[in-house]
Coordinates of C-alpha atoms in Angstrom, one line a residue:
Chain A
X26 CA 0.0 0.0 0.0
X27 CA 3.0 2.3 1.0
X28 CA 4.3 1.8 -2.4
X29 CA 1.2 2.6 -4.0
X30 CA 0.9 5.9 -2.4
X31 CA 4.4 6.8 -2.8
X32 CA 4.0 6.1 -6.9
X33 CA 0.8 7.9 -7.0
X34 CA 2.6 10.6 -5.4
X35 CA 5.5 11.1 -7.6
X36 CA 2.8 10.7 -10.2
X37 CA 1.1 13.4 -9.1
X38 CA 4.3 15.5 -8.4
X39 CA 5.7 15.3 -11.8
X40 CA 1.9 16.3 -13.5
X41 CA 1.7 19.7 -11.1
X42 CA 5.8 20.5 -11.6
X43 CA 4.6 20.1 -15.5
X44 CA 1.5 22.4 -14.6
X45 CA 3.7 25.1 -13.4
X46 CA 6.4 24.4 -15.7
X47 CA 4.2 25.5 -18.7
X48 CA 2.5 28.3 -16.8
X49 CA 5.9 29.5 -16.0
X50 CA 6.4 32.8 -17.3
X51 CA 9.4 33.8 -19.7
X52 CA 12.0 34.6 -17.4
X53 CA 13.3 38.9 -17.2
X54 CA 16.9 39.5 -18.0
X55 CA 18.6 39.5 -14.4
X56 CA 21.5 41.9 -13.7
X57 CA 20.0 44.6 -16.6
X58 CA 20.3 48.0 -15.0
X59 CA 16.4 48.0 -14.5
X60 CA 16.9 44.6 -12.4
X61 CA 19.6 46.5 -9.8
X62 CA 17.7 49.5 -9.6
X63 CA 14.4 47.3 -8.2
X64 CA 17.1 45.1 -6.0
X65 CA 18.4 48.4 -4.5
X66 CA 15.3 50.3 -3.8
X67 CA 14.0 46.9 -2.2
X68 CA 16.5 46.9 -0.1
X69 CA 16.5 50.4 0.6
X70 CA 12.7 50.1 1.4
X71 CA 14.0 47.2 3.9
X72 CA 16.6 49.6 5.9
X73 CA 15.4 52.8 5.5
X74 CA 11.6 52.3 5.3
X75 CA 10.8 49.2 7.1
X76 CA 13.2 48.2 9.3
X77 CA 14.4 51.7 11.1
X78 CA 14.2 52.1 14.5
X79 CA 11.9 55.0 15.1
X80 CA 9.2 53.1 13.1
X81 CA 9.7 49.9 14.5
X82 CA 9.3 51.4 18.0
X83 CA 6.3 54.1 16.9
X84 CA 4.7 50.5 15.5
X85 CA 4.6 48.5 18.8
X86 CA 5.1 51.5 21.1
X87 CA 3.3 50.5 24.2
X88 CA 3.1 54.2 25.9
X89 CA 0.8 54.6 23.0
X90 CA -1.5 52.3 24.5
X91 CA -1.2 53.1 28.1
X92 CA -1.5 56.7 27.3
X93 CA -5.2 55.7 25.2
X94 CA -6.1 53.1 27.8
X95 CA -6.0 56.1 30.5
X96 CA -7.6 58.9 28.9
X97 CA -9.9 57.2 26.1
X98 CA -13.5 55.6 26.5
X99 CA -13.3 52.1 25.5
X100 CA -15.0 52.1 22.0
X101 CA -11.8 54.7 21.3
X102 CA -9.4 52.2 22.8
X103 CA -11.1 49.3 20.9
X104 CA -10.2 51.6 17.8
X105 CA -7.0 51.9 18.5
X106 CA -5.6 48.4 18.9
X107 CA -7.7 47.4 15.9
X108 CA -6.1 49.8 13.9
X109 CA -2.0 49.2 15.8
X110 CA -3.2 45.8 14.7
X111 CA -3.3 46.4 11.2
X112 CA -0.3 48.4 10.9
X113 CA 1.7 46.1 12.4
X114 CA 0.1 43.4 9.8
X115 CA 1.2 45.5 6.9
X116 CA 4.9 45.8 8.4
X117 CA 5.2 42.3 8.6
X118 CA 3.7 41.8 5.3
X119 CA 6.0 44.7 3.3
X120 CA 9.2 43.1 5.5
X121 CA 8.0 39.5 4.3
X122 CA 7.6 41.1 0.8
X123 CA 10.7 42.3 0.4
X124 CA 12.5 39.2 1.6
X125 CA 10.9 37.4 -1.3
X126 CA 12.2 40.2 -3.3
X127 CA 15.8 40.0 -2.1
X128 CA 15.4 35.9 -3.1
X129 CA 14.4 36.9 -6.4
X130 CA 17.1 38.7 -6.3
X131 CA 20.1 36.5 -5.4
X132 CA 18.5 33.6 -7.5
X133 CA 18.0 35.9 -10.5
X134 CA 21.6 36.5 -10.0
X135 CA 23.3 33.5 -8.6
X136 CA 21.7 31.5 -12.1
X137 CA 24.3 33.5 -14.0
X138 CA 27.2 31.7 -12.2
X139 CA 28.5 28.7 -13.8
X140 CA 29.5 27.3 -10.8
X141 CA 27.7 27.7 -7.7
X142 CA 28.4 26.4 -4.2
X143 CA 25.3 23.8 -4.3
X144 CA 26.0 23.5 -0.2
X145 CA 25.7 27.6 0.1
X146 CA 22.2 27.3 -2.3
X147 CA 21.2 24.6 -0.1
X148 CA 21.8 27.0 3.0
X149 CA 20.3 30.2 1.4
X150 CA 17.3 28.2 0.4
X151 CA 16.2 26.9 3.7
X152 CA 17.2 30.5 5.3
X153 CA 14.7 32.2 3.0
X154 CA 12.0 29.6 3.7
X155 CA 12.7 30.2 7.5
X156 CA 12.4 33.6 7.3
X157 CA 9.6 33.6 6.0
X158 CA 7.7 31.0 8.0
X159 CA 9.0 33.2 10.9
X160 CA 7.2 36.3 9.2
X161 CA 4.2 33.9 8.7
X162 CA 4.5 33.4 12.5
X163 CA 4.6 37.0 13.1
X164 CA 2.0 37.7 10.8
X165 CA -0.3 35.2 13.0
X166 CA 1.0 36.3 16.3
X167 CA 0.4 39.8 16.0
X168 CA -3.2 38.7 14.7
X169 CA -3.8 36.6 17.2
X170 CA -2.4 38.4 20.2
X171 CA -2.1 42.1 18.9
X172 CA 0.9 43.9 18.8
X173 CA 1.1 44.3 22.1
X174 CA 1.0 40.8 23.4
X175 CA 4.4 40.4 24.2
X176 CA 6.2 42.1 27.1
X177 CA 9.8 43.9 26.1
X178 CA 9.6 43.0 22.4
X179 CA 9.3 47.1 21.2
X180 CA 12.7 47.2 23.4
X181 CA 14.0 44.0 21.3
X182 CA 12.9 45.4 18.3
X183 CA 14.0 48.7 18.6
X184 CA 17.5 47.2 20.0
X185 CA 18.3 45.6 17.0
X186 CA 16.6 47.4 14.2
X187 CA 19.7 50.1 14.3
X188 CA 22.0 47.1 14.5
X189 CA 20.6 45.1 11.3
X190 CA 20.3 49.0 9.6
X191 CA 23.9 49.0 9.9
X192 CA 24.7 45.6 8.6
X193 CA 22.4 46.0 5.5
X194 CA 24.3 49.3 5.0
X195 CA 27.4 47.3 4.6
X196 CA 25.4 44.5 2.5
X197 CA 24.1 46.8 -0.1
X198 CA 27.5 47.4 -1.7
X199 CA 27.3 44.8 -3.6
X200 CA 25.0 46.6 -5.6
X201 CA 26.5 49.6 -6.2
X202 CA 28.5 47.9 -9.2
X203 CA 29.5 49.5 -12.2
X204 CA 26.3 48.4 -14.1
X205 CA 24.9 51.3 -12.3
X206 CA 26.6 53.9 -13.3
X207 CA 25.0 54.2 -16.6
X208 CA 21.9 55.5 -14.3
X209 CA 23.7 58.0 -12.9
X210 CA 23.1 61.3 -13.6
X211 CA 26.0 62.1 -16.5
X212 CA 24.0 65.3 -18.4
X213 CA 27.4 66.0 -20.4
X214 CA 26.5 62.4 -22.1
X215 CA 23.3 62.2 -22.8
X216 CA 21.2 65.3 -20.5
X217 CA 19.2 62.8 -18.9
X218 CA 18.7 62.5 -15.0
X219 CA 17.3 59.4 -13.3
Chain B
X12 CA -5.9 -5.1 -30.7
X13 CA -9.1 -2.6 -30.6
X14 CA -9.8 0.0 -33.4
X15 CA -8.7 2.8 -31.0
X16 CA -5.4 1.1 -29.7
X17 CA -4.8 0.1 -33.4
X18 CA -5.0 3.6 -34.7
X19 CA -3.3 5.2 -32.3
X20 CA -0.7 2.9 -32.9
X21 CA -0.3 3.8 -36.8
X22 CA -0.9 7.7 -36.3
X23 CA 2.5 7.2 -33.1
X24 CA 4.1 5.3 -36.4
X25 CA 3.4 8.7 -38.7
X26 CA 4.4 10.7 -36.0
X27 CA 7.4 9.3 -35.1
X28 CA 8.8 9.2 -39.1
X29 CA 7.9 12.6 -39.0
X30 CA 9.9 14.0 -36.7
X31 CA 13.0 11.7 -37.9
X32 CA 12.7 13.4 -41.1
X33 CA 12.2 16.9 -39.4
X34 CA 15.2 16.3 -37.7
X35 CA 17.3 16.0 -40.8
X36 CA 15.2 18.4 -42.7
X37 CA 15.7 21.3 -39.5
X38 CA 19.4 19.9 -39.0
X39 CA 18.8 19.4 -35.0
X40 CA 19.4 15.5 -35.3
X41 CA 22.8 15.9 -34.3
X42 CA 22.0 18.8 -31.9
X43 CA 19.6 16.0 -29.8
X44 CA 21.0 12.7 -30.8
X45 CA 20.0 10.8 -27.7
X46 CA 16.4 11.8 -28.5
X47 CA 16.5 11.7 -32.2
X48 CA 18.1 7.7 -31.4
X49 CA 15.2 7.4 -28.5
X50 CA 12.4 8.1 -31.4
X51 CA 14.5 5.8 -34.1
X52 CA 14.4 2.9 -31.6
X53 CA 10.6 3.1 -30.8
X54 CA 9.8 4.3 -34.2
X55 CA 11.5 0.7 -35.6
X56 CA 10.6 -1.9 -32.2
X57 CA 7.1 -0.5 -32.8
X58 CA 6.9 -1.3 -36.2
X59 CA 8.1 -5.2 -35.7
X60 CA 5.4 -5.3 -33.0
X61 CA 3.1 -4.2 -35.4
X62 CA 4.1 -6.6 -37.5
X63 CA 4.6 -9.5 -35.4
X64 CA 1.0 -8.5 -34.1
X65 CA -0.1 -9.4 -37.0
X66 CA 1.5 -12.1 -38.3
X67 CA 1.6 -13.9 -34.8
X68 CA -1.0 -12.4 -32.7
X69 CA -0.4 -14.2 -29.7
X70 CA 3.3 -13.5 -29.3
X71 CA 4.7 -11.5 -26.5
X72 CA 8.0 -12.1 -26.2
X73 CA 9.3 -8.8 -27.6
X74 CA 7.5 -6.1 -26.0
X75 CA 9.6 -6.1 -22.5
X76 CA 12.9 -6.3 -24.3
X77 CA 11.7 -3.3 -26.1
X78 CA 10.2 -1.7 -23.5
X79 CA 13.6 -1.7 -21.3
X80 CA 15.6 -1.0 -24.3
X81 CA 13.7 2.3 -25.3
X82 CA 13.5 2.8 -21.0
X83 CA 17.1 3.2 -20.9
X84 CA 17.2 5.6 -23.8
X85 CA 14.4 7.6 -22.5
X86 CA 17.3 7.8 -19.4
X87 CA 19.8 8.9 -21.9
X88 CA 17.3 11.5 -22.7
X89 CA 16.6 13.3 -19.3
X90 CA 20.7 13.4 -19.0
X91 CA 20.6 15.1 -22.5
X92 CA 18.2 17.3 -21.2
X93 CA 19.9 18.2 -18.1
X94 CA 23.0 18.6 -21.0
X95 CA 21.2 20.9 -22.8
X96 CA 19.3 23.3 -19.8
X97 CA 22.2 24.0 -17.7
X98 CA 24.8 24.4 -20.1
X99 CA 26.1 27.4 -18.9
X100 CA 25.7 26.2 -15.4
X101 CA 28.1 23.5 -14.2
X102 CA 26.7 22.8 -11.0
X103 CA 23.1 22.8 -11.7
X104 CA 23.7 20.1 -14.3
X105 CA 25.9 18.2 -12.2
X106 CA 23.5 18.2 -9.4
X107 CA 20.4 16.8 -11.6
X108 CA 23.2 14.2 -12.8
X109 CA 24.1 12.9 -9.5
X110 CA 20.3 13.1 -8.5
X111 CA 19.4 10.9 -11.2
X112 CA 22.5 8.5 -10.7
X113 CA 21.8 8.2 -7.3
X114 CA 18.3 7.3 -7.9
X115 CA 19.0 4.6 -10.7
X116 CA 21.8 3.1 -8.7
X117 CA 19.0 2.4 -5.9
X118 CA 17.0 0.8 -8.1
X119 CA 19.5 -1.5 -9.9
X120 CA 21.0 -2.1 -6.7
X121 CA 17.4 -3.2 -5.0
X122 CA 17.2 -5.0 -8.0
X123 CA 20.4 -7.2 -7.4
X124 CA 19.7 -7.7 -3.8
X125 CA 16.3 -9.3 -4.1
X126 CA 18.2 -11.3 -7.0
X127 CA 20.5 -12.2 -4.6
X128 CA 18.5 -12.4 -1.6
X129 CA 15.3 -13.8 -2.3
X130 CA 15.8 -17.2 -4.2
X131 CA 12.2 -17.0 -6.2
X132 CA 12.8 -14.0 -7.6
X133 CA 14.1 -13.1 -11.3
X134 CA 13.8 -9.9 -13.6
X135 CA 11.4 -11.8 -16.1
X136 CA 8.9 -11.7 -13.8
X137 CA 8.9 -8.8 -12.6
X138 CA 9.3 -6.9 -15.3
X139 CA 6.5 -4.4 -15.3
X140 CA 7.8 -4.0 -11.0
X141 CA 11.4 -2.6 -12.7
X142 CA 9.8 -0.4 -15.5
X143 CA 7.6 1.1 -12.7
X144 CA 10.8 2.1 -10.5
X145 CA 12.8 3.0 -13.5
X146 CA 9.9 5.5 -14.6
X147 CA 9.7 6.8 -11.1
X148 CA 13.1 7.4 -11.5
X149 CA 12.8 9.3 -14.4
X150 CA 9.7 11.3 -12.7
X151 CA 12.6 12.5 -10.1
X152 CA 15.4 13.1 -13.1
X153 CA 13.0 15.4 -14.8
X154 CA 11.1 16.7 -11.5
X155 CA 14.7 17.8 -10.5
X156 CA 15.0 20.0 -14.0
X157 CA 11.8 21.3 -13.6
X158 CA 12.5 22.7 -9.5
X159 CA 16.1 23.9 -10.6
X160 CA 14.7 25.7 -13.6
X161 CA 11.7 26.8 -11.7
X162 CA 14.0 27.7 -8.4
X163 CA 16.5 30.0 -10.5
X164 CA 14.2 30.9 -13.6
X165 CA 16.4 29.7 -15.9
X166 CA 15.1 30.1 -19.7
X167 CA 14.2 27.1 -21.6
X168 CA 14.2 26.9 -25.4
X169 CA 11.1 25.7 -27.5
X170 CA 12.8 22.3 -28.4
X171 CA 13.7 21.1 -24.7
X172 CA 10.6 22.6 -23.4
X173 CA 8.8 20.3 -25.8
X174 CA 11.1 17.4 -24.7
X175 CA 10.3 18.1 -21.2
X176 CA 6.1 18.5 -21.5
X177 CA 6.0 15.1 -24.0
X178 CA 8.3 13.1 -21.8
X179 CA 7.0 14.7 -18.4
X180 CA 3.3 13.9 -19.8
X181 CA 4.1 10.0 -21.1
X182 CA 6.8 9.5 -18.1
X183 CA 3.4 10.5 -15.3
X184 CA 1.1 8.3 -17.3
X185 CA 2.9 5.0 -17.1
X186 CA 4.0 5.9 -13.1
X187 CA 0.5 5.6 -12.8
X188 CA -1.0 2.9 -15.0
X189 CA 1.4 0.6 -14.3
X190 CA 1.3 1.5 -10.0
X191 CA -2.6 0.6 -10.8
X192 CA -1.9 -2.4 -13.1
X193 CA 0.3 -4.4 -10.6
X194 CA -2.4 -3.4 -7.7
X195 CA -5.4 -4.0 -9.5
X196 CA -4.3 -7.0 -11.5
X197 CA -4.8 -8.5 -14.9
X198 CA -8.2 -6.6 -15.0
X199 CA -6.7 -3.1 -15.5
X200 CA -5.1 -4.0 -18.9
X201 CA -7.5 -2.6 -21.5
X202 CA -7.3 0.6 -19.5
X203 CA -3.9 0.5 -19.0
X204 CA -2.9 0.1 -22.9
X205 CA -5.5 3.2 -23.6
X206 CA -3.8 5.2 -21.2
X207 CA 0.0 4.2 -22.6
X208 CA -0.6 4.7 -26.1
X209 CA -3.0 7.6 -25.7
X210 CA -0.2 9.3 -23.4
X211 CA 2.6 8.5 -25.9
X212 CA 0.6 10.0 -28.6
X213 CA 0.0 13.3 -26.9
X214 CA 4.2 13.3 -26.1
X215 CA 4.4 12.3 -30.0
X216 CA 2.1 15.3 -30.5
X217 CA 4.0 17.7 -28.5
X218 CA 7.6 16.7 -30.0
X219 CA 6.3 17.1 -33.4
X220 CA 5.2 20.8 -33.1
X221 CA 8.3 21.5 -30.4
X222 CA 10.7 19.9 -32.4
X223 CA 9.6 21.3 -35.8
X224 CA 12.7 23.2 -36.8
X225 CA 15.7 23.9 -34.3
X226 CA 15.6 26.4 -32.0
X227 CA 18.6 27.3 -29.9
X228 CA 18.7 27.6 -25.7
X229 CA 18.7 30.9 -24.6
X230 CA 22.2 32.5 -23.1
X231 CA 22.8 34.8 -20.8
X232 CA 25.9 36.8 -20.5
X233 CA 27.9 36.1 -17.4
X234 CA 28.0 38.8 -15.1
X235 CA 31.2 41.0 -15.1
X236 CA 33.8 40.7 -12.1
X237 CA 33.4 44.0 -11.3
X238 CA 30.0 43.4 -8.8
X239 CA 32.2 40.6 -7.8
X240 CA 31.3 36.9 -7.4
X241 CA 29.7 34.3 -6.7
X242 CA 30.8 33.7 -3.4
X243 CA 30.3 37.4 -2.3
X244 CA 27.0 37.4 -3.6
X245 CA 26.2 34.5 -1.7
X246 CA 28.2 35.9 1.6
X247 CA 26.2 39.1 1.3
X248 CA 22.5 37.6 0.8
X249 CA 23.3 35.5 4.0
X250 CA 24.7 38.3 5.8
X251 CA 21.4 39.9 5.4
X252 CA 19.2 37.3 5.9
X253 CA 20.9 36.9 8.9
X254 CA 20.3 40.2 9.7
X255 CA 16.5 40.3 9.2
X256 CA 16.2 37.0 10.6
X257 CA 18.1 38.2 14.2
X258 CA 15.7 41.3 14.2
X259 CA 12.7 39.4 13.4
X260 CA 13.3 36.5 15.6
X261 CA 14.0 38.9 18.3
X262 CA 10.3 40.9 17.5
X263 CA 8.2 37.8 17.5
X264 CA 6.0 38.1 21.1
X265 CA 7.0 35.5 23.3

């Protein structure tokens, strides 16, 4: 019986891998200009939009809530978590967005390599897919339990937010390769500013 | 032999001469010669079964030998595959190679344990047992293609795409008639030669209009060493995932 469900399996595997494999659309030309301009304003929406501390803390900020609890009625503080709630939904969602950008990213670009370190792959691969089960988690915690469910996690967050800011700092320069330069603004080439 | 299985049978034969003179005609026979030699051999074991079929109906002796010699070229035509896809990539293809080698050396060596082991047991009969483990093998030889082309969206041309689709297609139709034809028994047949021949007609189908004239994999231009490589691509996308995954580890309520 085992080996019956097991062949219907791989059966079934190979017919949905062919499924996606002709729905698959034509891949884009990774490393064009256009492709490091998206990979560095993703990650510039990571460190400087998403990830900073001042909006990580205003997010989850619990004298917000003490301050609403103690001088709001309760249909105002009702008002309040439901809408901290949703904000802090849509910055785990953008964060979880732009991890699956930054995949696209180094896959788009690690396919141009002849050889690749398969054990590296291997590692980056289950990272990504932890990452983003963890911002799945998030995503359910915070609905679950509100934003403010956990004790000491705005101080956590805000603690290292600055510290993963700076390391992304140093991470981006990979992008800033020559490719780029063409974008720069060189009016006594060609007049035109991006 | 039904009307249906019968014409099926003929219209694979047409097919099949087709696309051996396409490939001559279109100059891709030496491009794909594994395939092109995978189509010859069906093309001409078909024909003898059609012909013994006729002139001695009740003789059976030749369809296994056929079906395991075309089996191992349809092998020879996933590693072609693999060949053709990740051309430019070195590791990629060796990694689909290995999978596949790994698989088939399973099989053949389950095969000459229970040889070895069990006293009772021989190849003969067990013949449709092997072909269903060798086309699950392929299953896993092609399903590996499909996730490492899927995984780093690598571009695949109109000719291996149509090798992959006919193949995939005929490869996931005999994993499953012949998984129900050795649980069900002897009273799965008729269905089980409609869905074999019907499914190789389809991949016959698919070949013909893929493989119509020759059509190139796409290349890419390697990327310049000035972004650096591949290692400090890979260093930098851990360092921040590593990162993000500290910070977000560390914001998750506990």
């Amino acid at each position: 019986m085992i080996q019956l469900i097991i062949s219907l399996l791989v059966g079934v595997a190979l017919l949905a891998s062919l499924y996606f494999f002709v729905r698959r659309s034509k891949p884009s030309a990774e490393g064009s200009a256009q492709q490091l301009r998206e990979a560095r304003q993703t990650l510039d929406s990571l460190q400087f939009g998403l990830l900073p501390n001042d909006l990580v803390h205003r997010i989850f900020a619990k004298e917000d809530l003490e301050y609403v609890v103690s001088s709001a009625p309760a249909d105002v503080q009702s008002l309040f978590l439901s809408e901290r709630k949703d904000i802090a939904l849509g910055w785990v969602r953008r964060v979880r967005g732009s991890i699956l950008e930054l995949m696209r990213f180094h896959r788009g670009h690690a396919r141009l390599y002849a050889q690749l370190s398969a054990a590296t792959e291997t590692r980056l691969a289950l990272n990504f897919a932890s990452l983003l089960a963890l911002c799945r988690f998030l995503q359910i915690a915070v609905y679950l339990r509100g934003p403010y469910a956990a004790p000491g996690m705005v101080r956590t967050v805000a603690a290292t937010a600055g510290r993963v800011c700076n390391i992304s700092e140093q991470s981006l320069q990979f992008l800033k390769v020559k490719e780029l330069d063409p974008l720069n603004n060189t009016p006594s080439s060609h007049g035109a500013s991006v | 032999m039904g009307i249906y299985i019968q014409t099926v049978w003929l219209s694979g034969l047409l097919i099949e001469g087709i696309i051996l003179v396409r490939s001559v005609l279109g100059r891709s026979l030496a491009k794909y010669p594994f395939f092109y030699l995978y189509i010859a051999s069906v093309f001409a074991s078909s024909t003898a079964l059609y012909v013994i079929g006729i002139v001695k109906p009740l003789e059976h002796g030749f369809y296994w030998p056929k079906q395991y010699v075309t089996l191992f070229l349809g092998c020879g035509v996933i590693f072609e595959v693999s060949r053709h896809v990740f051309a430019q990539r070195v590791t990629l293809d060796r990694i689909a190679r290995w999978t596949m080698l790994v698989i088939f050396g399973a099989i053949f060596l389950s095969v000459a344990i229970q040889a070895f082991v069990l006293p009772d047991w021989n190849v003969t009969a067990n013949t449709a047992d092997l072909e269903r483990d060798l086309r699950i093998a392929q299953a896993i030889g092609l399903m590996t293609i499909l996730l490492l082309t899927g995984y780093y969206g690598i571009g695949i041309g109109k000719n291996i795409k149509g090798m992959i689709l006919g193949f995939g297609i005929y490869v996931g139709a005999s994993v499953f008639s012949l998984t129900l034809r050795l649980f069900v028994g002897p009273r799965f047949n008729p269905a089980f030669g409609v869905i074999q021949n019907t499914a190789y007609l389809v991949a016959l189908s698919v070949w013909m209009v893929a493989l119509w004239s020759y059509e190139p994999e796409p290349t890419e231009k390697p990327p310049s060493s000035s972004g650096g490589g591949y290692q400090l691509l890979a260093d930098r996308t851990q360092e921040i995932l590593g990162s993000i995954n500290d910070h977000l580890d560390r914001t998750v309520p506990r």
